[in-house]
Amino acid sequence: MGSSPLAADIHASVPLIAPSLLACDFGQLAREVQRLGEAGAQVLHLDVMDGHFVPNISFGIPIVEAIRRATDLALDVHLMISEPDRYVEAFRKAGADMLTFHIEVEPEPADLLRKVRRLGAAAGLSLNPSTPTDALRPYLTECDLVLVMSVMPGFGGQKFQPVALDKLRRLREAAGPDLLLSIDGGVDADTIVACAGAGADVFVMGTAFFRRQDYRQHLEALTHLARSGKNGRV
Ligand code: DX5
Ligand code: ZN
C-alpha cells in the first residue's frame, strides 16, 4: 500500500514516538532539534496552523526550512490549513518528508495524495474526532499514513478523547498491516498503551513529552510502553 520508501523505513522501526515541536522551546529551536536527535528520536512532528481551518496560528514554511537545516531526522509535517493544495510543494521544498492534510478540507483527496507522493513525500490524511473513518475509507490505498486526531486540532495540551481508539481499530482493520497509523493529541504515559493496543504505530507527543528534560530516557520509557501495548501486555 505504501509507495514511499521513507514510510517503509518508518514502518520497520515502529512503534515510534514523534515529538511535536509545538511544545518545545522555540527560543532554542535548533538546540531542541539537535537534542532530540541525540536522544534517539527518528521523526519530528511539525504542526502548521493557519488561523482559519483551526483557531490558532503556529508556524509555516521558513520554520520548516530552519528545522531542515538543523537536522536530518524525518520531518512529519501536519498541515492544519484550509487549502493544502496551494502549499504542499512549498512545504516539500522546505524539507517535509511526510505531508499530512485534513479530509475535512479535501473531501475528495485522491489527487492531492498522489501529488504529495509525486513530490517524493509520504502522503498522509488526517481526521478530526468528529469525522467518521468511513470518510477516509475509499482513499486508504492512496495513503502512506493516516493521522488520527484524538483532540480537536489547534492546540496542544488537550485531553485525549477515547473515540480515537475505535477509529484506530477500524482503520487497522480496513487497511491491513501496511498503513502507518499515527495518533495525535493528548498522548501521554497513561494513554499510549491503549493507543498501541488499538493499532497505532506512531505516537505524536507534545506537552507530555517536553514536560521532562531527560529526552533520551523519556523516549526509551515511552517506546517501551508503546511496545508493551502493541504486544497486548501492560
Ligand atoms: C494539535 C496538534 C498536535 C499537538 C499535540 O492540534 O496537531 O500535534 O502538538 O500536542 P499534545 O501532545 O500536547 O496534545
Ligand atoms: Zn499534529
mmCIF file of N, CA and C in Angstrom, residues 3-138:
data_model
loop_
_atom_site.group_PDB
_atom_site.id
_atom_site.type_symbol
_atom_site.label_atom_id
_atom_site.label_comp_id
_atom_site.label_asym_id
_atom_site.label_seq_id
_atom_site.Cartn_x
_atom_site.Cartn_y
_atom_site.Cartn_z
ATOM 1 N N SER A 3 3.766 3.665 -0.902
ATOM 2 C CA SER A 3 4.707 3.728 -2.020
ATOM 3 C C SER A 3 5.928 4.541 -1.644
ATOM 4 N N SER A 4 5.940 5.093 -0.426
ATOM 5 C CA SER A 4 7.055 5.949 -0.041
ATOM 6 C C SER A 4 8.127 5.124 0.670
ATOM 7 N N PRO A 5 9.395 5.217 0.198
ATOM 8 C CA PRO A 5 10.467 4.475 0.876
ATOM 9 C C PRO A 5 10.618 4.900 2.331
ATOM 10 N N LEU A 6 10.388 6.192 2.604
ATOM 11 C CA LEU A 6 10.504 6.674 3.983
ATOM 12 C C LEU A 6 9.455 5.993 4.864
ATOM 13 N N ALA A 7 8.218 5.903 4.341
ATOM 14 C CA ALA A 7 7.156 5.260 5.126
ATOM 15 C C ALA A 7 7.557 3.817 5.428
ATOM 16 N N ALA A 8 8.190 3.166 4.465
ATOM 17 C CA ALA A 8 8.620 1.780 4.682
ATOM 18 C C ALA A 8 9.690 1.725 5.773
ATOM 19 N N ASP A 9 10.631 2.675 5.747
ATOM 20 C CA ASP A 9 11.664 2.743 6.795
ATOM 21 C C ASP A 9 11.038 2.932 8.157
ATOM 22 N N ILE A 10 10.094 3.846 8.207
ATOM 23 C CA ILE A 10 9.449 4.135 9.491
ATOM 24 C C ILE A 10 8.701 2.909 9.969
ATOM 25 N N HIS A 11 8.041 2.258 9.034
ATOM 26 C CA HIS A 11 7.292 1.057 9.375
ATOM 27 C C HIS A 11 8.199 0.023 10.030
ATOM 28 N N ALA A 12 9.425 -0.056 9.527
ATOM 29 C CA ALA A 12 10.348 -1.052 10.060
ATOM 30 C C ALA A 12 10.785 -0.719 11.487
ATOM 31 N N SER A 13 10.613 0.528 11.914
ATOM 32 C CA SER A 13 11.088 0.918 13.251
ATOM 33 C C SER A 13 9.971 1.162 14.259
ATOM 34 N N VAL A 14 8.719 0.900 13.901
ATOM 35 C CA VAL A 14 7.645 1.202 14.846
ATOM 36 C C VAL A 14 7.666 0.227 16.027
ATOM 37 N N PRO A 15 7.159 0.604 17.191
ATOM 38 C CA PRO A 15 6.499 1.871 17.492
ATOM 39 C C PRO A 15 7.501 3.014 17.640
ATOM 40 N N LEU A 16 7.075 4.184 17.197
ATOM 41 C CA LEU A 16 7.934 5.368 17.262
ATOM 42 C C LEU A 16 7.208 6.507 17.962
ATOM 43 N N ILE A 17 7.957 7.229 18.783
ATOM 44 C CA ILE A 17 7.444 8.457 19.390
ATOM 45 C C ILE A 17 7.870 9.600 18.471
ATOM 46 N N ALA A 18 6.912 10.440 18.084
ATOM 47 C CA ALA A 18 7.231 11.611 17.259
ATOM 48 C C ALA A 18 6.999 12.867 18.096
ATOM 49 N N PRO A 19 8.055 13.430 18.692
ATOM 50 C CA PRO A 19 7.862 14.643 19.494
ATOM 51 C C PRO A 19 7.284 15.767 18.630
ATOM 52 N N SER A 20 6.255 16.427 19.158
ATOM 53 C CA SER A 20 5.649 17.556 18.441
ATOM 54 C C SER A 20 6.311 18.840 18.918
ATOM 55 N N LEU A 21 7.000 19.501 17.985
ATOM 56 C CA LEU A 21 7.807 20.668 18.373
ATOM 57 C C LEU A 21 6.967 21.843 18.868
ATOM 58 N N LEU A 22 5.652 21.755 18.665
ATOM 59 C CA LEU A 22 4.774 22.813 19.164
ATOM 60 C C LEU A 22 5.016 23.073 20.659
ATOM 61 N N ALA A 23 5.425 22.028 21.374
ATOM 62 C CA ALA A 23 5.600 22.177 22.817
ATOM 63 C C ALA A 23 7.064 22.378 23.227
ATOM 64 N N CYS A 24 7.965 22.538 22.238
ATOM 65 C CA CYS A 24 9.379 22.714 22.610
ATOM 66 C C CYS A 24 9.660 24.189 22.905
ATOM 67 N N ASP A 25 10.898 24.489 23.230
ATOM 68 C CA ASP A 25 11.296 25.871 23.491
ATOM 69 C C ASP A 25 11.702 26.509 22.158
ATOM 70 N N PHE A 26 10.795 27.280 21.563
ATOM 71 C CA PHE A 26 11.069 27.872 20.243
ATOM 72 C C PHE A 26 12.253 28.832 20.267
ATOM 73 N N GLY A 27 12.539 29.360 21.438
ATOM 74 C CA GLY A 27 13.703 30.245 21.561
ATOM 75 C C GLY A 27 15.021 29.502 21.360
ATOM 76 N N GLN A 28 14.962 28.172 21.483
ATOM 77 C CA GLN A 28 16.167 27.328 21.346
ATOM 78 C C GLN A 28 15.910 26.267 20.280
ATOM 79 N N LEU A 29 15.237 26.632 19.207
ATOM 80 C CA LEU A 29 14.713 25.625 18.279
ATOM 81 C C LEU A 29 15.798 24.674 17.760
ATOM 82 N N ALA A 30 16.887 25.224 17.242
ATOM 83 C CA ALA A 30 17.923 24.361 16.667
ATOM 84 C C ALA A 30 18.515 23.430 17.731
ATOM 85 N N ARG A 31 18.684 23.974 18.920
ATOM 86 C CA ARG A 31 19.225 23.178 20.033
ATOM 87 C C ARG A 31 18.264 22.048 20.416
ATOM 88 N N GLU A 32 16.974 22.367 20.465
ATOM 89 C CA GLU A 32 15.959 21.359 20.790
ATOM 90 C C GLU A 32 15.998 20.219 19.770
ATOM 91 N N VAL A 33 16.065 20.590 18.495
ATOM 92 C CA VAL A 33 16.070 19.605 17.419
ATOM 93 C C VAL A 33 17.314 18.718 17.536
ATOM 94 N N GLN A 34 18.434 19.342 17.822
ATOM 95 C CA GLN A 34 19.682 18.604 17.985
ATOM 96 C C GLN A 34 19.593 17.632 19.181
ATOM 97 N N ARG A 35 19.051 18.125 20.282
ATOM 98 C CA ARG A 35 18.918 17.269 21.480
ATOM 99 C C ARG A 35 18.001 16.075 21.209
ATOM 100 N N LEU A 36 16.938 16.309 20.432
ATOM 101 C CA LEU A 36 16.017 15.203 20.126
ATOM 102 C C LEU A 36 16.718 14.154 19.279
ATOM 103 N N GLY A 37 17.536 14.608 18.330
ATOM 104 C CA GLY A 37 18.309 13.672 17.508
ATOM 105 C C GLY A 37 19.272 12.863 18.373
ATOM 106 N N GLU A 38 19.966 13.552 19.265
ATOM 107 C CA GLU A 38 20.917 12.869 20.153
ATOM 108 C C GLU A 38 20.201 11.879 21.084
ATOM 109 N N ALA A 39 18.948 12.187 21.400
ATOM 110 C CA ALA A 39 18.187 11.318 22.307
ATOM 111 C C ALA A 39 17.666 10.075 21.599
ATOM 112 N N GLY A 40 17.766 10.047 20.269
ATOM 113 C CA GLY A 40 17.337 8.850 19.531
ATOM 114 C C GLY A 40 16.016 8.998 18.793
ATOM 115 N N ALA A 41 15.453 10.218 18.772
ATOM 116 C CA ALA A 41 14.201 10.401 18.010
ATOM 117 C C ALA A 41 14.484 10.142 16.530
ATOM 118 N N GLN A 42 13.508 9.595 15.824
ATOM 119 C CA GLN A 42 13.674 9.368 14.378
ATOM 120 C C GLN A 42 12.772 10.260 13.548
ATOM 121 N N VAL A 43 11.683 10.714 14.174
ATOM 122 C CA VAL A 43 10.693 11.521 13.463
ATOM 123 C C VAL A 43 10.340 12.723 14.326
ATOM 124 N N LEU A 44 10.288 13.895 13.697
ATOM 125 C CA LEU A 44 9.805 15.094 14.401
ATOM 126 C C LEU A 44 8.486 15.512 13.777
ATOM 127 N N HIS A 45 7.514 15.829 14.621
ATOM 128 C CA HIS A 45 6.177 16.226 14.147
ATOM 129 C C HIS A 45 6.068 17.741 14.186
ATOM 130 N N LEU A 46 5.721 18.329 13.036
ATOM 131 C CA LEU A 46 5.651 19.795 12.923
ATOM 132 C C LEU A 46 4.223 20.212 12.625
ATOM 133 N N ASP A 47 3.634 20.995 13.522
ATOM 134 C CA ASP A 47 2.232 21.386 13.415
ATOM 135 C C ASP A 47 2.092 22.758 12.775
ATOM 136 N N VAL A 48 1.563 22.772 11.561
ATOM 137 C CA VAL A 48 1.365 24.028 10.829
ATOM 138 C C VAL A 48 -0.110 24.424 10.943
ATOM 139 N N MET A 49 -0.360 25.591 11.521
ATOM 140 C CA MET A 49 -1.748 26.054 11.757
ATOM 141 C C MET A 49 -1.947 27.413 11.121
ATOM 142 N N ASP A 50 -3.124 27.586 10.488
ATOM 143 C CA ASP A 50 -3.329 28.783 9.661
ATOM 144 C C ASP A 50 -4.292 29.814 10.250
ATOM 145 N N GLY A 51 -4.862 29.548 11.429
ATOM 146 C CA GLY A 51 -5.811 30.520 11.983
ATOM 147 C C GLY A 51 -7.124 30.552 11.219
ATOM 148 N N HIS A 52 -7.339 29.555 10.353
ATOM 149 C CA HIS A 52 -8.552 29.510 9.529
ATOM 150 C C HIS A 52 -9.207 28.139 9.652
ATOM 151 N N PHE A 53 -8.490 27.102 9.244
ATOM 152 C CA PHE A 53 -9.009 25.742 9.477
ATOM 153 C C PHE A 53 -9.039 25.456 10.975
ATOM 154 N N VAL A 54 -8.044 25.973 11.665
ATOM 155 C CA VAL A 54 -8.017 25.848 13.130
ATOM 156 C C VAL A 54 -7.882 27.256 13.731
ATOM 157 N N PRO A 55 -8.389 27.435 14.962
ATOM 158 C CA PRO A 55 -8.401 28.791 15.524
ATOM 159 C C PRO A 55 -7.077 29.189 16.177
ATOM 160 N N ASN A 56 -5.984 28.827 15.549
ATOM 161 C CA ASN A 56 -4.679 29.157 16.133
ATOM 162 C C ASN A 56 -3.673 29.246 14.988
ATOM 163 N N ILE A 57 -2.605 29.992 15.205
ATOM 164 C CA ILE A 57 -1.542 30.137 14.209
ATOM 165 C C ILE A 57 -0.251 29.660 14.849
ATOM 166 N N SER A 58 0.487 28.815 14.133
ATOM 167 C CA SER A 58 1.741 28.336 14.735
ATOM 168 C C SER A 58 2.925 28.839 13.931
ATOM 169 N N PHE A 59 3.323 28.092 12.892
ATOM 170 C CA PHE A 59 4.475 28.499 12.079
ATOM 171 C C PHE A 59 4.281 27.946 10.675
ATOM 172 N N GLY A 60 5.135 28.393 9.755
ATOM 173 C CA GLY A 60 4.985 27.988 8.365
ATOM 174 C C GLY A 60 6.294 27.589 7.719
ATOM 175 N N ILE A 61 6.392 27.874 6.428
ATOM 176 C CA ILE A 61 7.474 27.358 5.588
ATOM 177 C C ILE A 61 8.888 27.740 6.083
ATOM 178 N N PRO A 62 9.147 28.999 6.459
ATOM 179 C CA PRO A 62 10.521 29.344 6.867
ATOM 180 C C PRO A 62 10.996 28.565 8.091
ATOM 181 N N ILE A 63 10.081 28.233 8.984
ATOM 182 C CA ILE A 63 10.477 27.483 10.182
ATOM 183 C C ILE A 63 10.760 26.021 9.821
ATOM 184 N N VAL A 64 9.965 25.474 8.902
ATOM 185 C CA VAL A 64 10.259 24.103 8.454
ATOM 186 C C VAL A 64 11.643 24.079 7.798
ATOM 187 N N GLU A 65 11.933 25.106 7.005
ATOM 188 C CA GLU A 65 13.273 25.202 6.382
ATOM 189 C C GLU A 65 14.375 25.257 7.440
ATOM 190 N N ALA A 66 14.140 26.037 8.462
ATOM 191 C CA ALA A 66 15.149 26.196 9.522
ATOM 192 C C ALA A 66 15.372 24.867 10.245
ATOM 193 N N ILE A 67 14.290 24.145 10.486
ATOM 194 C CA ILE A 67 14.407 22.848 11.159
ATOM 195 C C ILE A 67 15.152 21.871 10.252
ATOM 196 N N ARG A 68 14.846 21.937 8.939
ATOM 197 C CA ARG A 68 15.535 21.057 7.981
ATOM 198 C C ARG A 68 17.044 21.289 8.006
ATOM 199 N N ARG A 69 17.421 22.571 8.114
ATOM 200 C CA ARG A 69 18.857 22.884 8.159
ATOM 201 C C ARG A 69 19.515 22.333 9.423
ATOM 202 N N ALA A 70 18.700 22.177 10.470
ATOM 203 C CA ALA A 70 19.264 21.775 11.767
ATOM 204 C C ALA A 70 19.327 20.261 11.960
ATOM 205 N N THR A 71 18.684 19.488 11.064
ATOM 206 C CA THR A 71 18.613 18.039 11.308
ATOM 207 C C THR A 71 18.399 17.241 10.028
ATOM 208 N N ASP A 72 18.805 15.956 10.099
ATOM 209 C CA ASP A 72 18.490 15.002 9.030
ATOM 210 C C ASP A 72 17.311 14.107 9.410
ATOM 211 N N LEU A 73 16.745 14.296 10.580
ATOM 212 C CA LEU A 73 15.629 13.440 11.006
ATOM 213 C C LEU A 73 14.443 13.611 10.069
ATOM 214 N N ALA A 74 13.575 12.606 10.024
ATOM 215 C CA ALA A 74 12.369 12.693 9.185
ATOM 216 C C ALA A 74 11.441 13.774 9.741
ATOM 217 N N LEU A 75 10.968 14.638 8.870
ATOM 218 C CA LEU A 75 10.057 15.717 9.280
ATOM 219 C C LEU A 75 8.640 15.369 8.832
ATOM 220 N N ASP A 76 7.796 15.201 9.829
ATOM 221 C CA ASP A 76 6.399 14.795 9.638
ATOM 222 C C ASP A 76 5.556 16.070 9.789
ATOM 223 N N VAL A 77 5.168 16.642 8.648
ATOM 224 C CA VAL A 77 4.512 17.957 8.680
ATOM 225 C C VAL A 77 2.991 17.781 8.630
ATOM 226 N N HIS A 78 2.342 18.256 9.680
ATOM 227 C CA HIS A 78 0.896 18.131 9.847
ATOM 228 C C HIS A 78 0.269 19.467 9.464
ATOM 229 N N LEU A 79 -0.360 19.486 8.286
ATOM 230 C CA LEU A 79 -0.928 20.735 7.776
ATOM 231 C C LEU A 79 -2.356 20.915 8.285
ATOM 232 N N MET A 80 -2.519 21.790 9.243
ATOM 233 C CA MET A 80 -3.865 22.146 9.718
ATOM 234 C C MET A 80 -4.217 23.464 9.050
ATOM 235 N N ILE A 81 -4.403 23.374 7.736
ATOM 236 C CA ILE A 81 -4.629 24.576 6.925
ATOM 237 C C ILE A 81 -5.756 24.307 5.930
ATOM 238 N N SER A 82 -6.384 25.392 5.493
ATOM 239 C CA SER A 82 -7.575 25.278 4.647
ATOM 240 C C SER A 82 -7.319 24.873 3.205
ATOM 241 N N GLU A 83 -6.230 25.299 2.622
ATOM 242 C CA GLU A 83 -6.019 24.999 1.203
ATOM 243 C C GLU A 83 -4.666 24.300 1.016
ATOM 244 N N PRO A 84 -4.571 23.058 1.488
ATOM 245 C CA PRO A 84 -3.262 22.394 1.450
ATOM 246 C C PRO A 84 -2.684 22.298 0.037
ATOM 247 N N ASP A 85 -3.565 22.162 -0.963
ATOM 248 C CA ASP A 85 -3.086 22.013 -2.343
ATOM 249 C C ASP A 85 -2.180 23.169 -2.763
ATOM 250 N N ARG A 86 -2.473 24.357 -2.238
ATOM 251 C CA ARG A 86 -1.669 25.527 -2.621
ATOM 252 C C ARG A 86 -0.254 25.488 -2.047
ATOM 253 N N TYR A 87 -0.051 24.701 -1.011
ATOM 254 C CA TYR A 87 1.207 24.807 -0.258
ATOM 255 C C TYR A 87 2.062 23.546 -0.194
ATOM 256 N N VAL A 88 1.529 22.397 -0.648
ATOM 257 C CA VAL A 88 2.304 21.159 -0.428
ATOM 258 C C VAL A 88 3.678 21.213 -1.101
ATOM 259 N N GLU A 89 3.729 21.807 -2.271
ATOM 260 C CA GLU A 89 5.008 21.865 -2.980
ATOM 261 C C GLU A 89 6.030 22.685 -2.180
ATOM 262 N N ALA A 90 5.587 23.807 -1.676
ATOM 263 C CA ALA A 90 6.491 24.675 -0.903
ATOM 264 C C ALA A 90 6.966 23.977 0.376
ATOM 265 N N PHE A 91 6.061 23.254 1.030
ATOM 266 C CA PHE A 91 6.483 22.543 2.248
ATOM 267 C C PHE A 91 7.440 21.405 1.917
ATOM 268 N N ARG A 92 7.216 20.755 0.784
ATOM 269 C CA ARG A 92 8.136 19.689 0.373
ATOM 270 C C ARG A 92 9.520 20.288 0.099
ATOM 271 N N LYS A 93 9.543 21.402 -0.619
ATOM 272 C CA LYS A 93 10.829 22.064 -0.904
ATOM 273 C C LYS A 93 11.506 22.510 0.382
ATOM 274 N N ALA A 94 10.706 22.891 1.354
ATOM 275 C CA ALA A 94 11.263 23.342 2.632
ATOM 276 C C ALA A 94 11.872 22.196 3.424
ATOM 277 N N GLY A 95 11.520 20.942 3.044
ATOM 278 C CA GLY A 95 12.159 19.813 3.712
ATOM 279 C C GLY A 95 11.222 18.799 4.333
ATOM 280 N N ALA A 96 9.912 18.941 4.103
ATOM 281 C CA ALA A 96 8.976 17.960 4.670
ATOM 282 C C ALA A 96 9.194 16.599 4.030
ATOM 283 N N ASP A 97 9.255 15.547 4.862
ATOM 284 C CA ASP A 97 9.365 14.181 4.351
ATOM 285 C C ASP A 97 8.013 13.495 4.313
ATOM 286 N N MET A 98 7.156 13.889 5.250
ATOM 287 C CA MET A 98 5.803 13.346 5.319
ATOM 288 C C MET A 98 4.881 14.545 5.342
ATOM 289 N N LEU A 99 3.862 14.518 4.496
ATOM 290 C CA LEU A 99 2.940 15.662 4.415
ATOM 291 C C LEU A 99 1.524 15.151 4.629
ATOM 292 N N THR A 100 0.923 15.622 5.704
ATOM 293 C CA THR A 100 -0.419 15.172 6.074
ATOM 294 C C THR A 100 -1.370 16.356 6.047
ATOM 295 N N PHE A 101 -2.509 16.174 5.386
ATOM 296 C CA PHE A 101 -3.534 17.219 5.380
ATOM 297 C C PHE A 101 -4.856 16.603 5.831
ATOM 298 N N HIS A 102 -5.871 17.452 6.011
ATOM 299 C CA HIS A 102 -7.126 17.002 6.616
ATOM 300 C C HIS A 102 -8.204 16.711 5.589
ATOM 301 N N ILE A 103 -8.908 15.606 5.798
ATOM 302 C CA ILE A 103 -10.039 15.219 4.943
ATOM 303 C C ILE A 103 -11.152 16.281 5.015
ATOM 304 N N GLU A 104 -11.242 17.004 6.134
ATOM 305 C CA GLU A 104 -12.320 17.989 6.282
ATOM 306 C C GLU A 104 -12.178 19.132 5.275
ATOM 307 N N VAL A 105 -10.953 19.389 4.807
ATOM 308 C CA VAL A 105 -10.762 20.470 3.834
ATOM 309 C C VAL A 105 -10.595 19.929 2.412
ATOM 310 N N GLU A 106 -10.415 18.615 2.294
ATOM 311 C CA GLU A 106 -10.266 17.973 0.965
ATOM 312 C C GLU A 106 -11.103 16.701 0.975
ATOM 313 N N PRO A 107 -12.426 16.839 0.864
ATOM 314 C CA PRO A 107 -13.274 15.650 0.984
ATOM 315 C C PRO A 107 -13.021 14.622 -0.119
ATOM 316 N N GLU A 108 -12.414 15.048 -1.224
ATOM 317 C CA GLU A 108 -12.016 14.078 -2.263
ATOM 318 C C GLU A 108 -10.500 14.197 -2.469
ATOM 319 N N PRO A 109 -9.765 13.545 -1.608
ATOM 320 C CA PRO A 109 -8.323 13.835 -1.509
ATOM 321 C C PRO A 109 -7.401 13.042 -2.442
ATOM 322 N N ALA A 110 -7.956 12.173 -3.299
ATOM 323 C CA ALA A 110 -7.084 11.250 -4.054
ATOM 324 C C ALA A 110 -6.017 11.998 -4.852
ATOM 325 N N ASP A 111 -6.419 13.052 -5.569
ATOM 326 C CA ASP A 111 -5.447 13.756 -6.419
ATOM 327 C C ASP A 111 -4.333 14.390 -5.592
ATOM 328 N N LEU A 112 -4.707 14.971 -4.477
ATOM 329 C CA LEU A 112 -3.688 15.630 -3.653
ATOM 330 C C LEU A 112 -2.748 14.601 -3.006
ATOM 331 N N LEU A 113 -3.300 13.469 -2.604
ATOM 332 C CA LEU A 113 -2.435 12.408 -2.055
ATOM 333 C C LEU A 113 -1.432 11.959 -3.111
ATOM 334 N N ARG A 114 -1.906 11.825 -4.351
ATOM 335 C CA ARG A 114 -0.997 11.409 -5.442
ATOM 336 C C ARG A 114 0.055 12.482 -5.699
ATOM 337 N N LYS A 115 -0.386 13.734 -5.635
ATOM 338 C CA LYS A 115 0.571 14.829 -5.845
ATOM 339 C C LYS A 115 1.680 14.801 -4.784
ATOM 340 N N VAL A 116 1.282 14.585 -3.550
ATOM 341 C CA VAL A 116 2.273 14.532 -2.463
ATOM 342 C C VAL A 116 3.273 13.409 -2.723
ATOM 343 N N ARG A 117 2.767 12.261 -3.148
ATOM 344 C CA ARG A 117 3.678 11.142 -3.453
ATOM 345 C C ARG A 117 4.577 11.486 -4.639
ATOM 346 N N ARG A 118 4.004 12.141 -5.639
ATOM 347 C CA ARG A 118 4.833 12.527 -6.802
ATOM 348 C C ARG A 118 5.952 13.475 -6.388
ATOM 349 N N LEU A 119 5.669 14.296 -5.384
ATOM 350 C CA LEU A 119 6.686 15.230 -4.895
ATOM 351 C C LEU A 119 7.774 14.499 -4.097
ATOM 352 N N GLY A 120 7.539 13.223 -3.837
ATOM 353 C CA GLY A 120 8.562 12.419 -3.161
ATOM 354 C C GLY A 120 8.390 12.349 -1.655
ATOM 355 N N ALA A 121 7.253 12.796 -1.152
ATOM 356 C CA ALA A 121 6.990 12.716 0.290
ATOM 357 C C ALA A 121 6.004 11.584 0.572
ATOM 358 N N ALA A 122 5.979 11.140 1.821
ATOM 359 C CA ALA A 122 4.935 10.212 2.243
ATOM 360 C C ALA A 122 3.641 11.011 2.373
ATOM 361 N N ALA A 123 2.545 10.406 1.901
ATOM 362 C CA ALA A 123 1.265 11.125 1.865
ATOM 363 C C ALA A 123 0.380 10.692 3.018
ATOM 364 N N GLY A 124 -0.083 11.684 3.786
ATOM 365 C CA GLY A 124 -0.916 11.370 4.944
ATOM 366 C C GLY A 124 -2.248 12.095 4.910
ATOM 367 N N LEU A 125 -3.247 11.422 5.465
ATOM 368 C CA LEU A 125 -4.562 12.038 5.641
ATOM 369 C C LEU A 125 -4.856 12.039 7.131
ATOM 370 N N SER A 126 -5.495 13.130 7.586
ATOM 371 C CA SER A 126 -5.871 13.200 8.997
ATOM 372 C C SER A 126 -7.364 13.424 9.121
ATOM 373 N N LEU A 127 -7.908 13.052 10.282
ATOM 374 C CA LEU A 127 -9.333 13.293 10.523
ATOM 375 C C LEU A 127 -9.556 13.737 11.960
ATOM 376 N N ASN A 128 -10.494 14.674 12.097
ATOM 377 C CA ASN A 128 -10.849 15.214 13.406
ATOM 378 C C ASN A 128 -11.661 14.184 14.197
ATOM 379 N N PRO A 129 -11.754 14.372 15.524
ATOM 380 C CA PRO A 129 -12.523 13.412 16.322
ATOM 381 C C PRO A 129 -13.970 13.258 15.856
ATOM 382 N N SER A 130 -14.544 14.322 15.282
ATOM 383 C CA SER A 130 -15.959 14.245 14.875
ATOM 384 C C SER A 130 -16.160 13.675 13.470
ATOM 385 N N THR A 131 -15.089 13.396 12.759
ATOM 386 C CA THR A 131 -15.209 12.883 11.387
ATOM 387 C C THR A 131 -15.149 11.356 11.390
ATOM 388 N N PRO A 132 -16.128 10.701 10.751
ATOM 389 C CA PRO A 132 -16.115 9.230 10.771
ATOM 390 C C PRO A 132 -15.015 8.637 9.887
ATOM 391 N N THR A 133 -14.540 7.480 10.261
ATOM 392 C CA THR A 133 -13.473 6.833 9.474
ATOM 393 C C THR A 133 -13.946 6.487 8.063
ATOM 394 N N ASP A 134 -15.249 6.313 7.903
ATOM 395 C CA ASP A 134 -15.769 5.977 6.565
ATOM 396 C C ASP A 134 -15.401 7.022 5.528
ATOM 397 N N ALA A 135 -15.221 8.277 5.965
ATOM 398 C CA ALA A 135 -14.869 9.354 5.025
ATOM 399 C C ALA A 135 -13.528 9.060 4.345
ATOM 400 N N LEU A 136 -12.656 8.325 5.034
ATOM 401 C CA LEU A 136 -11.305 8.059 4.503
ATOM 402 C C LEU A 136 -11.209 6.767 3.716
ATOM 403 N N ARG A 137 -12.115 5.882 4.016
ATOM 404 C CA ARG A 137 -12.018 4.511 3.517
ATOM 405 C C ARG A 137 -11.687 4.393 2.021
ATOM 406 N N PRO A 138 -12.370 5.159 1.138
ATOM 407 C CA PRO A 138 -12.075 4.982 -0.296
ATOM 408 C C PRO A 138 -10.662 5.405 -0.685
#
